[in-house]
Structures are given as C-alpha cells and as structure tokens.
C-alpha cells in the first residue's frame, strides 16, 4: 500500500490488521501509526519509518512474523515516540532495526523508550 500520494496523517487502529497479503507499505508523510495498525500482517518483511512519523502506538507490528527489517529515518529518538507495549513486535530473534549511522544508533540504544529493542538497533550497512 502506498501513502505517498495521499493526504493521510494517521493510520487508524487495526486498519491493516490480519492483512496477510500486505507485503509492501510506503508510509509517505504519515505522522501517527495507531495501535495494532499492522497487527498480524504476515507477508510484511521490511518497513521504512519516515521522519514524518512522530508516534508509533502499541503492538503496531506484533505478530508480523516475517518482519525482519525496520529502518527508522529519524536521527533523534525524541522525535519518534513509541508505545510501551511491543510497538515493533516480539520476534526479536529475527528482527533488525536500522538507523542511519553508528552515532544515531547509540542515541536510540541509550533512550529508555527503546530499551527492549536496544540490542537490535544498529547502523544500516
């Protein structure tokens, strides 16, 4: 799904939940991704969180068992508030969260809201 040419600020709660065929998403200029918006999107393998996103709710990518890569374009963890309950899911054995540089990775790793994911955050190779 492509939000790039659509004037949408928020992806509503449960909007794409259990959409097993959703493999690609372009978030465009979305600002908020609400709770469980992509819950159980089992075909989703990677996603880019653009700088425009300010808030990611709870369990947004939970049960997205094929999700392997998240790229966060923001360089400041304070610019992207995440929900306290597994916003990126719990498949931490396969998930990698990428940011632009090692210094940005260090900022995200040190931020308390990213504590459960700190070992998964690294600079994009």
PDB file of C-alpha atoms in Angstrom, residues 12-13 26 47 56 59 69 97 116:
ATOM      1  CA  UNK A  12      -6.052   4.136  12.211  1.00  0.00           C
ATOM      2  CA  UNK A  13      -6.041   1.455  14.879  1.00  0.00           C
ATOM      3  CA  UNK A  26       5.140   3.268   1.759  1.00  0.00           C
ATOM      4  CA  UNK A  47       9.302  -1.248   6.571  1.00  0.00           C
ATOM      5  CA  UNK A  56       4.006   4.634  16.839  1.00  0.00           C
ATOM      6  CA  UNK A  59       1.590  -3.615  19.203  1.00  0.00           C
ATOM      7  CA  UNK A  69      13.938  -5.133   8.954  1.00  0.00           C
ATOM      8  CA  UNK A  97      16.169  -2.164  13.486  1.00  0.00           C
ATOM      9  CA  UNK A 116      13.615  -3.608  24.880  1.00  0.00           C
TER      10      UNK A 116
END
